[in-house]
Amino acid sequence: MTAGWISRQRHLLDFALSSLGRRRGKNLGLLAVYTLVVFVLASVMLFSHAIRHEARLVLKDSPEVVVQKLVAGRHDLIPAGHLEAIRGVRGVRAAEGRLWGYLFDPAAAANYTLMVPRDQPPAPGTALIGSGVAAVRDAAPGDTLSFRAHDGQLVQFTVAGTLERDSALVSADLFLVSEADFRRLFGVPEGRFTDIVASVRNPREIRTVAEKIDAALPDTRIILRDEILRTYDSVFDWREGMLLVLLSGAILAFGIFAWEKASGLSAEERREIGILKAVGWETSDVIRLKTLEGMVISLTAFLAGYVLGYLHVFHFGAPLFEPVLKGWAVLYPDFRLTPFVDELQVATLFFFTVFPYTVATVVPIWRAATVDPDQVMR
Amino acid sequence: MSPVRPSFIALAGLAGAVAALGATFVDAGLRSAAAGPGLAARGALAARLELTDLALFTEARYTRNPSQADLHAAFQDHPFAFEHFPTGSLVAPAAAKRGRP
Amino acid sequence: MLFQPAIIALILASAVSTLMLASSLPFVVRVLRRWDMASGAETQLEMERRTYLVATLLKLVLVAQGAALVLFVFNADRMASLFTGAMCAVGTLKVDRWGFPALYLHMAVFFLSAFWLVLNHVDNLGWDYPLIRLKYAALLGLAPVVAVAGGVQLAYFLGLRADVITSCCSTLFSGNGITVTSNALAAMPHGVALGLLAAGLAAVAASGAHFLLRGSGGVVHALASAAVLGIGLAAVVSTISVYVYELPHHHCPFCLLKREYGHVGYALYLPLFLGTVCGVGGGIAARTRRHPSLALAAPRAARRLVGVSLACFAAFGVVALWLVLRSHLILFEAAP
Amino acid sequence: MIRLTDVRKAFNQGRHNEFWALKGIDLRLAAGAVTVFRGPSGSGKTTLLTMVGALARPTSGRVHLEERDISAMPERFLTEIRRSTFGFVFQNFNLIKGLSVVENVMIPAYPVGLPHGRLKARAMDLLERLEMADKAEARAEWLSGGEAQRAAIARALINDPRVLIADEPTANLDSERSAQFLSIVAGLKRDGRTLLMTSHDPMVAEAAVVDRVVSLRDGRQVEAR
């Protein structure tokens, strides 16, 4: 029985292929549109997933707890006195003040992120710059960059070195300076910090510790590393979802297109199905035949679209997304995404593209298959 | 003498395409293994400098550091407002800002 | 609500399934009231044609729901990172009270639509559509289940907010969890679980063999298959998972599906589910031979189904046994 | 072997353009005979052939094939009976364009599930017997009328049916080709097959090979020879 079943399916497949081939123009058009839809969706999903994964890996050792002071709902400098209060909370291992901020550089029309590394800070008057900064200012070690401080005076920095290009994804716009220079440039008084980072002795107690800090310092807000990671997860999930919802318009349009193509049977096709039924094909044979035709198209489109999307995102640097991602950013990190693909993504993509197509073609297929067998005699 | 059946060509093509799909997984595995040291270096840098965000979206202050962004930064009067900057449509305000403290 | 591709896909799948079933309900009513095989009137011919559409739609529902079941579990596992305290699918499903009901309903829809297709298949073997009224009446029962499953799933997803503290599987299943049933399952002594499983498999094998040899007792086999589904899942939660993880208190039934454990869960669940579908389906098919037009065809179909179900349960048993033997964990001391 | 009892067939039933193509036909068709249905167009002879050949179900009345009542059978089973019992040669041959002749011949056997090699050998065998072997790989639309008909006959015979049904077989053929067709019919009759044809071509109705002529008018049988 199985051998007969197999050779029957193969005969049907043979016929389905030659039937597709006989309407080459129509089917190639459909295939092209379908592949394009899969390609765009695949690119979006692969890109978001890879970024998400990358963020998760890169930021896994970022500060456990960040404490920021709020004044009237806006972020404000935090007094050093809070440091003691935080260190006094049970479970806190260490707490340090961070100094960082944004600096708009009119020469490059770009925003830099100025930071004071507590670990190996640059000497006063020198700076370590990210690769993006180096690129927009065309700066090399030894060059001098000058900015206007908060009081209008010029502050000069000698470039002591650049951060590795490899780390551009986190460091492209960094401008690392000494604490004295930072305070001088922005006029941040001694005893004040941008925010405070704290580490916790027992990782399981982070949330409890955070609640204690919150209770002790009601004028602050607390950001946990878990939240940051989760934020990256959901930011891209959410945006990816939004994009998919928007693209679902495209999927819908494609579904309608597929329905149209499937139901717009030409007189010739109708005659063919009539002939098949008259000479002894059963309705379910015709349904199977048409389903095979649909499967050939959807599998081809899915596989081709996915592989093209993969190449686009990971081998060609996602050029189609660059405009959106870059936006008006002058400092865009020069990075190549590390490919991370997983089965769930591929399965979801398959579901998203093949399922609507299948649904859209069911009724037209059935309608085509129930052509009267005796109509060829009329 | 009989010509190759179309179903054979199609099945071979399908096998090839599935192999290509499998190849993307292999390629991804190889490349992410090769990228391992780079990732570790990036992670170490982020840990050393106590960075909390990627430098992906640098054109506006609030998109540079999604986790730290000011709720009421310029051009961002409402968390769900349409964005002045194009990447605003890719990065939402941090979840931490949207609900919980 | 979380905007996630997989979630959107799942909602899409259940919405479309519900819609497809709902749209065939008027036809179902028409069949129940007007079906007359002896008539050659055009309305009757039209109805016969439409049965092909309903069968095709149901096949699509089955495929979609089968895929959705896998996607649902897969996605629950993947979403665990979004919730504090959730370390795997169990945590995600515990985020609100709709999670587990949604999973159970997914499974119910999968099994019910599979049984319906068995019924449909058998019916198509008889030249006078002997089961047409029965099977369309069954659709009236299936449609609400699909709709409710879709609704519960939607409620679950709508209620999801990243960040909700949930219990992780290791605490949930270690004995102080919240749900009584999961707890009872996890707390089941290993010896009892394995003994029950062995007994269940033996019952399935005996009833299946009896059916194949004598051609009777299909219903017994169906009941045994359904029982083994429950026993099998219980044994996986209480004992087999422990053997796989080699941690005495890790009872999660979903982590088995993960890459870390070689996706071994699929080797357990697929044969178990397929075996149940074929076992119960075989019982259904065996019951229908009372119709004269099915006297020959139904037993043949039933035999085939029972044969497949036996093979599946055997595969499940072998995989379970292999997992237990391979494990470094020793739960039972050898008698001195 | 085929028995029709009070067979009626309506089209557009229940609508204002309701039309009864057959108004009560009683008929017995013997096995191994050649029967021609004759009548003006619209007389219901083609509709009758679709009833006999299990292409359609009668609105009322009974059709028996051997001892089996096939008039109330669903399409699913009717198709199986049709495939194994009847072969059809249509008026305009109805070959599928774009396929080769041999592929066209093989089509009715696809759902049977025969291995490809054996099926093809059988198709080639039939084409050989109909002197069409050299055209086997030609496309269907390139054939002349006579060739197309022989291809259609080969297709009708691929499942080795007992009954061959031909609708206006000589309508598109010149006299020489028609004579050739009748000689093929004679050969098939010798093989023991039953042949049913519609025709208003006197050459067919009066051919020596024909055993019986049934005349129809307005959906009723008017006379029989």
Coordinates of N, CA and C in Angstrom, one line a residue, chain A residues 45-195:
Chain A
M45 N 13.2 39.6 11.3 CA 13.3 38.7 12.5 C 14.8 38.4 12.8
L46 N 15.5 38.1 11.8 CA 16.9 37.7 12.1 C 17.7 38.9 12.7
F47 N 17.5 40.0 12.1 CA 18.2 41.2 12.6 C 17.8 41.5 14.1
S48 N 16.5 41.5 14.4 CA 16.2 41.9 15.8 C 16.7 40.8 16.7
H49 N 16.6 39.6 16.3 CA 17.0 38.5 17.2 C 18.5 38.6 17.5
A50 N 19.3 38.9 16.4 CA 20.7 38.9 16.6 C 21.1 40.1 17.5
I51 N 20.5 41.2 17.3 CA 20.8 42.4 18.1 C 20.5 42.1 19.6
R52 N 19.3 41.5 19.8 CA 18.8 41.1 21.1 C 19.9 40.2 21.8
H53 N 20.3 39.2 21.0 CA 21.2 38.2 21.6 C 22.5 38.9 21.9
E54 N 23.0 39.7 21.0 CA 24.2 40.4 21.2 C 24.2 41.3 22.4
A55 N 23.1 42.0 22.6 CA 23.0 42.9 23.7 C 23.0 42.1 25.0
R56 N 22.3 41.0 25.0 CA 22.3 40.1 26.2 C 23.7 39.6 26.6
L57 N 24.5 39.3 25.5 CA 25.8 38.7 25.8 C 26.7 39.9 26.3
V58 N 26.7 41.0 25.6 CA 27.6 42.1 25.8 C 27.3 42.7 27.2
L59 N 26.1 42.8 27.5 CA 25.7 43.6 28.7 C 25.5 42.7 29.9
K60 N 26.0 41.5 29.8 CA 25.6 40.6 30.9 C 26.4 40.9 32.2
D61 N 27.5 41.7 32.1 CA 28.3 42.1 33.2 C 28.2 43.6 33.5
S62 N 27.2 44.2 33.0 CA 27.0 45.6 33.2 C 26.6 45.8 34.7
P63 N 26.6 47.0 35.2 CA 26.3 47.2 36.6 C 25.0 46.6 37.1
E64 N 25.0 46.0 38.3 CA 23.8 45.3 38.8 C 22.7 46.3 39.1
V65 N 23.1 47.4 39.8 CA 22.1 48.3 40.2 C 22.6 49.7 39.8
V66 N 21.7 50.5 39.2 CA 22.0 51.9 39.0 C 21.0 52.8 39.7
V67 N 21.5 53.7 40.5 CA 20.6 54.6 41.3 C 20.7 56.0 40.7
Q68 N 19.6 56.6 40.3 CA 19.6 57.9 39.8 C 18.7 58.8 40.6
K69 N 19.1 60.0 40.7 CA 18.3 61.0 41.5 C 17.3 61.6 40.6
L70 N 16.1 61.8 41.0 CA 15.1 62.5 40.2 C 14.6 63.8 40.9
V71 N 14.5 64.8 40.1 CA 14.0 66.1 40.7 C 12.8 66.4 39.7
A72 N 11.7 66.5 40.3 CA 10.5 66.9 39.5 C 10.4 66.0 38.3
G73 N 10.7 64.7 38.5 CA 10.5 63.8 37.4 C 11.6 63.8 36.4
R74 N 12.7 64.6 36.6 CA 13.8 64.6 35.7 C 15.0 64.2 36.4
H75 N 15.9 63.6 35.6 CA 17.1 63.1 36.1 C 18.0 64.3 36.6
D76 N 18.6 64.1 37.7 CA 19.4 65.2 38.3 C 20.7 64.6 38.8
L77 N 21.7 65.5 39.1 CA 22.9 65.0 39.7 C 22.7 64.4 41.1
I78 N 23.4 63.4 41.4 CA 23.2 62.7 42.7 C 24.3 63.1 43.7
P79 N 23.9 63.5 44.9 CA 24.9 64.0 45.8 C 25.7 62.8 46.4
A80 N 27.0 63.0 46.7 CA 27.8 61.9 47.2 C 27.3 61.4 48.5
G81 N 26.5 62.1 49.2 CA 26.0 61.7 50.5 C 25.1 60.4 50.3
H82 N 24.5 60.3 49.1 CA 23.7 59.1 48.9 C 24.6 57.8 48.8
L83 N 25.8 58.0 48.5 CA 26.7 56.9 48.4 C 26.8 56.2 49.7
E84 N 26.9 56.9 50.8 CA 27.0 56.3 52.1 C 25.7 55.6 52.5
A85 N 24.6 56.3 52.1 CA 23.3 55.7 52.5 C 23.2 54.3 51.8
I86 N 23.7 54.3 50.5 CA 23.5 53.0 49.8 C 24.5 52.0 50.4
R87 N 25.7 52.4 50.7 CA 26.6 51.4 51.2 C 26.1 50.9 52.5
G88 N 25.3 51.7 53.2 CA 24.8 51.3 54.5 C 23.7 50.2 54.4
V89 N 23.2 50.0 53.2 CA 22.1 49.0 53.1 C 22.7 47.7 53.1
R90 N 22.1 46.8 53.9 CA 22.6 45.4 54.1 C 22.5 44.7 52.7
G91 N 23.6 44.0 52.4 CA 23.6 43.3 51.2 C 24.4 44.0 50.1
V92 N 24.6 45.3 50.2 CA 25.3 46.0 49.2 C 26.8 45.7 49.3
R93 N 27.5 45.3 48.3 CA 28.9 45.1 48.4 C 29.7 46.3 48.2
A94 N 29.3 47.1 47.2 CA 30.1 48.3 46.9 C 29.1 49.3 46.2
A95 N 29.4 50.6 46.3 CA 28.7 51.6 45.6 C 29.6 52.7 45.1
E96 N 29.5 53.1 43.9 CA 30.5 54.1 43.4 C 29.7 55.1 42.6
G97 N 30.2 56.3 42.5 CA 29.5 57.3 41.7 C 30.0 57.3 40.3
R98 N 29.1 57.4 39.3 CA 29.6 57.5 37.9 C 29.5 58.9 37.4
L99 N 30.3 59.2 36.5 CA 30.2 60.5 35.8 C 30.1 60.3 34.3
W100 N 29.1 60.7 33.8 CA 28.9 60.5 32.3 C 27.9 61.5 31.8
G101 N 27.9 61.8 30.6 CA 26.9 62.7 30.0 C 27.1 62.8 28.5
Y102 N 26.3 63.6 27.9 CA 26.3 63.8 26.5 C 27.0 65.1 26.2
L103 N 27.7 65.1 25.1 CA 28.3 66.4 24.6 C 28.0 66.5 23.1
F104 N 27.4 67.6 22.8 CA 27.2 67.9 21.4 C 28.4 68.6 20.8
D105 N 28.9 68.0 19.7 CA 30.1 68.6 19.1 C 29.7 69.2 17.8
P106 N 29.6 70.6 17.8 CA 29.1 71.3 16.6 C 30.0 71.0 15.4
A107 N 31.3 70.7 15.6 CA 32.2 70.5 14.4 C 31.7 69.2 13.7
A108 N 31.3 68.2 14.4 CA 30.9 67.0 13.7 C 29.3 66.9 13.6
A109 N 28.7 67.8 14.3 CA 27.2 67.7 14.4 C 26.8 66.4 15.0
A110 N 27.6 65.9 16.0 CA 27.3 64.6 16.6 C 27.3 64.7 18.1
N111 N 26.6 63.8 18.7 CA 26.5 63.7 20.1 C 27.5 62.6 20.6
Y112 N 28.4 63.0 21.5 CA 29.3 62.0 22.1 C 28.8 61.7 23.5
T113 N 29.3 60.5 23.9 CA 29.0 60.2 25.3 C 30.3 60.3 26.1
L114 N 30.3 61.3 26.9 CA 31.5 61.5 27.7 C 31.4 60.7 29.0
M115 N 32.5 60.1 29.3 CA 32.5 59.2 30.5 C 33.8 59.3 31.3
V116 N 33.7 59.1 32.5 CA 34.9 59.0 33.3 C 35.0 57.6 33.8
P117 N 36.0 56.8 33.2 CA 36.2 55.4 33.7 C 36.8 55.5 35.1
R118 N 36.3 54.7 36.0 CA 36.9 54.7 37.4 C 38.1 53.8 37.3
D119 N 38.1 52.9 36.4 CA 39.2 52.0 36.3 C 40.2 52.5 35.2
Q120 N 41.4 52.8 35.5 CA 42.4 53.4 34.6 C 41.9 54.6 33.9
P121 N 41.6 55.7 34.5 CA 41.1 56.9 33.8 C 42.3 57.5 33.0
P122 N 42.0 58.2 31.9 CA 43.0 58.9 31.2 C 43.6 60.0 32.0
A123 N 44.8 60.4 31.7 CA 45.4 61.5 32.4 C 44.7 62.8 32.1
P124 N 44.7 63.8 33.0 CA 44.0 65.0 32.7 C 44.5 65.6 31.4
G125 N 43.6 66.2 30.6 CA 44.1 66.8 29.3 C 44.1 65.8 28.2
T126 N 43.9 64.5 28.5 CA 44.0 63.5 27.4 C 42.6 62.8 27.4
A127 N 42.4 62.2 26.3 CA 41.1 61.4 26.1 C 41.3 60.2 25.3
L128 N 40.5 59.2 25.7 CA 40.4 58.0 24.8 C 39.1 58.0 24.1
I129 N 39.2 57.8 22.8 CA 37.9 58.0 22.0 C 37.5 56.8 21.3
G130 N 36.2 56.7 21.1 CA 35.6 55.5 20.4 C 35.9 55.6 18.9
S131 N 35.7 54.5 18.2 CA 36.1 54.5 16.8 C 35.2 55.4 16.0
G132 N 33.9 55.6 16.4 CA 33.0 56.5 15.7 C 33.5 57.9 15.8
V133 N 33.9 58.3 17.0 CA 34.4 59.7 17.2 C 35.6 59.9 16.4
A134 N 36.5 58.9 16.4 CA 37.7 59.0 15.7 C 37.4 59.2 14.2
A135 N 36.4 58.5 13.7 CA 36.1 58.6 12.3 C 35.5 60.0 11.9
V136 N 34.5 60.5 12.7 CA 33.9 61.7 12.3 C 34.8 62.9 12.5
R137 N 35.7 62.8 13.4 CA 36.7 63.9 13.6 C 38.0 63.7 12.9
D138 N 38.1 62.5 12.3 CA 39.3 62.1 11.6 C 40.5 62.3 12.5
A139 N 40.3 61.8 13.8 CA 41.3 62.0 14.8 C 42.2 60.8 15.0
A140 N 43.4 61.0 15.2 CA 44.4 59.9 15.5 C 45.1 60.3 16.8
P141 N 45.7 59.3 17.4 CA 46.4 59.6 18.7 C 47.4 60.7 18.5
G142 N 47.4 61.6 19.4 CA 48.3 62.8 19.3 C 47.6 64.0 18.9
D143 N 46.5 63.9 18.2 CA 45.7 65.0 17.7 C 45.1 65.7 18.9
T144 N 44.7 66.9 18.7 CA 44.1 67.7 19.8 C 42.6 68.0 19.4
L145 N 41.7 67.8 20.3 CA 40.3 68.2 20.1 C 39.9 69.2 21.2
S146 N 39.2 70.3 20.8 CA 38.8 71.2 21.8 C 37.3 71.5 21.8
F147 N 36.8 71.7 23.0 CA 35.3 71.9 23.1 C 35.1 73.1 24.0
R148 N 34.0 73.7 23.9 CA 33.6 74.8 24.7 C 33.0 74.2 26.0
A149 N 33.5 74.7 27.1 CA 33.0 74.2 28.4 C 31.7 74.9 28.7
H150 N 31.1 74.6 29.9 CA 29.8 75.2 30.3 C 29.9 76.7 30.4
D151 N 31.1 77.2 30.7 CA 31.3 78.6 30.9 C 31.8 79.3 29.7
G152 N 31.9 78.6 28.6 CA 32.3 79.2 27.3 C 33.8 79.1 27.0
Q153 N 34.6 78.7 28.0 CA 36.0 78.6 27.7 C 36.3 77.3 27.0
L154 N 37.4 77.3 26.3 CA 37.8 76.2 25.5 C 38.5 75.2 26.4
V155 N 38.2 73.9 26.2 CA 38.9 72.8 26.9 C 39.6 71.9 25.9
Q156 N 40.8 71.7 26.0 CA 41.5 70.9 25.0 C 41.8 69.5 25.5
F157 N 41.7 68.6 24.6 CA 42.0 67.2 24.9 C 43.0 66.7 23.8
T158 N 44.0 66.0 24.3 CA 44.9 65.3 23.4 C 44.5 63.8 23.3
V159 N 44.3 63.4 22.1 CA 43.8 62.0 22.0 C 45.0 61.0 22.4
A160 N 44.7 60.3 23.4 CA 45.7 59.4 23.9 C 45.6 58.0 23.2
G161 N 44.5 57.7 22.7 CA 44.3 56.5 22.0 C 42.9 56.3 21.6
T162 N 42.6 55.3 20.8 CA 41.2 55.0 20.4 C 40.9 53.6 20.9
L163 N 39.6 53.4 21.2 CA 39.1 52.1 21.6 C 39.0 51.2 20.4
E164 N 39.1 49.9 20.7 CA 39.1 49.0 19.5 C 37.9 49.1 18.7
R165 N 38.1 49.0 17.4 CA 37.0 49.0 16.5 C 36.0 47.8 16.7
D166 N 36.6 46.8 17.2 CA 35.8 45.6 17.4 C 34.7 45.8 18.4
S167 N 34.9 46.8 19.3 CA 33.9 47.0 20.3 C 33.0 48.1 20.0
A168 N 33.0 48.5 18.7 CA 32.2 49.7 18.3 C 30.7 49.7 18.8
L169 N 30.2 48.5 18.8 CA 28.8 48.4 19.1 C 28.4 49.0 20.5
V170 N 29.4 48.9 21.4 CA 29.2 49.6 22.7 C 29.9 50.9 22.9
S171 N 30.9 51.1 22.0 CA 31.8 52.2 22.4 C 32.0 53.2 21.3
A172 N 31.3 53.2 20.2 CA 31.6 54.0 19.0 C 31.6 55.5 19.4
D173 N 30.7 55.9 20.3 CA 30.5 57.4 20.6 C 31.2 57.7 21.9
L174 N 32.0 56.9 22.4 CA 32.5 57.2 23.8 C 33.7 58.2 23.7
F175 N 33.8 58.9 24.7 CA 34.8 59.9 24.8 C 35.3 59.9 26.3
L176 N 36.3 59.1 26.6 CA 36.7 58.9 27.9 C 37.7 60.0 28.4
V177 N 37.3 60.6 29.5 CA 38.2 61.7 30.0 C 38.4 61.5 31.5
S178 N 39.3 62.3 32.1 CA 39.5 62.2 33.5 C 38.4 63.0 34.3
E179 N 38.4 62.7 35.6 CA 37.3 63.2 36.4 C 37.4 64.8 36.4
A180 N 38.7 65.3 36.6 CA 38.8 66.7 36.6 C 38.4 67.4 35.4
D181 N 38.7 66.8 34.2 CA 38.3 67.4 33.0 C 36.8 67.4 32.8
F182 N 36.2 66.3 33.3 CA 34.7 66.1 33.1 C 34.0 67.2 33.9
R183 N 34.5 67.4 35.2 CA 33.8 68.4 36.0 C 34.0 69.8 35.5
R184 N 35.2 70.0 34.9 CA 35.5 71.3 34.4 C 34.6 71.6 33.2
L185 N 34.5 70.6 32.3 CA 33.8 70.8 31.1 C 32.3 71.1 31.3
F186 N 31.7 70.3 32.2 CA 30.3 70.5 32.4 C 29.9 71.3 33.6
G187 N 30.9 71.7 34.4 CA 30.6 72.4 35.6 C 29.9 71.6 36.7
V188 N 30.3 70.3 36.7 CA 29.7 69.5 37.8 C 30.5 69.7 39.1
P189 N 29.9 70.1 40.1 CA 30.7 70.4 41.3 C 31.2 69.1 42.0
E190 N 32.2 69.2 42.8 CA 32.7 68.1 43.6 C 31.6 67.6 44.4
G191 N 31.6 66.3 44.7 CA 30.6 65.8 45.6 C 29.3 65.5 44.9
R192 N 29.3 65.6 43.6 CA 28.1 65.3 42.8 C 28.4 64.3 41.7
F193 N 27.6 63.4 41.4 CA 27.8 62.4 40.4 C 26.6 62.4 39.5
T194 N 26.8 61.8 38.3 CA 25.7 61.6 37.4 C 24.7 60.6 38.0
D195 N 25.2 59.4 38.4 CA 24.4 58.5 39.1 C 25.3 57.5 39.8

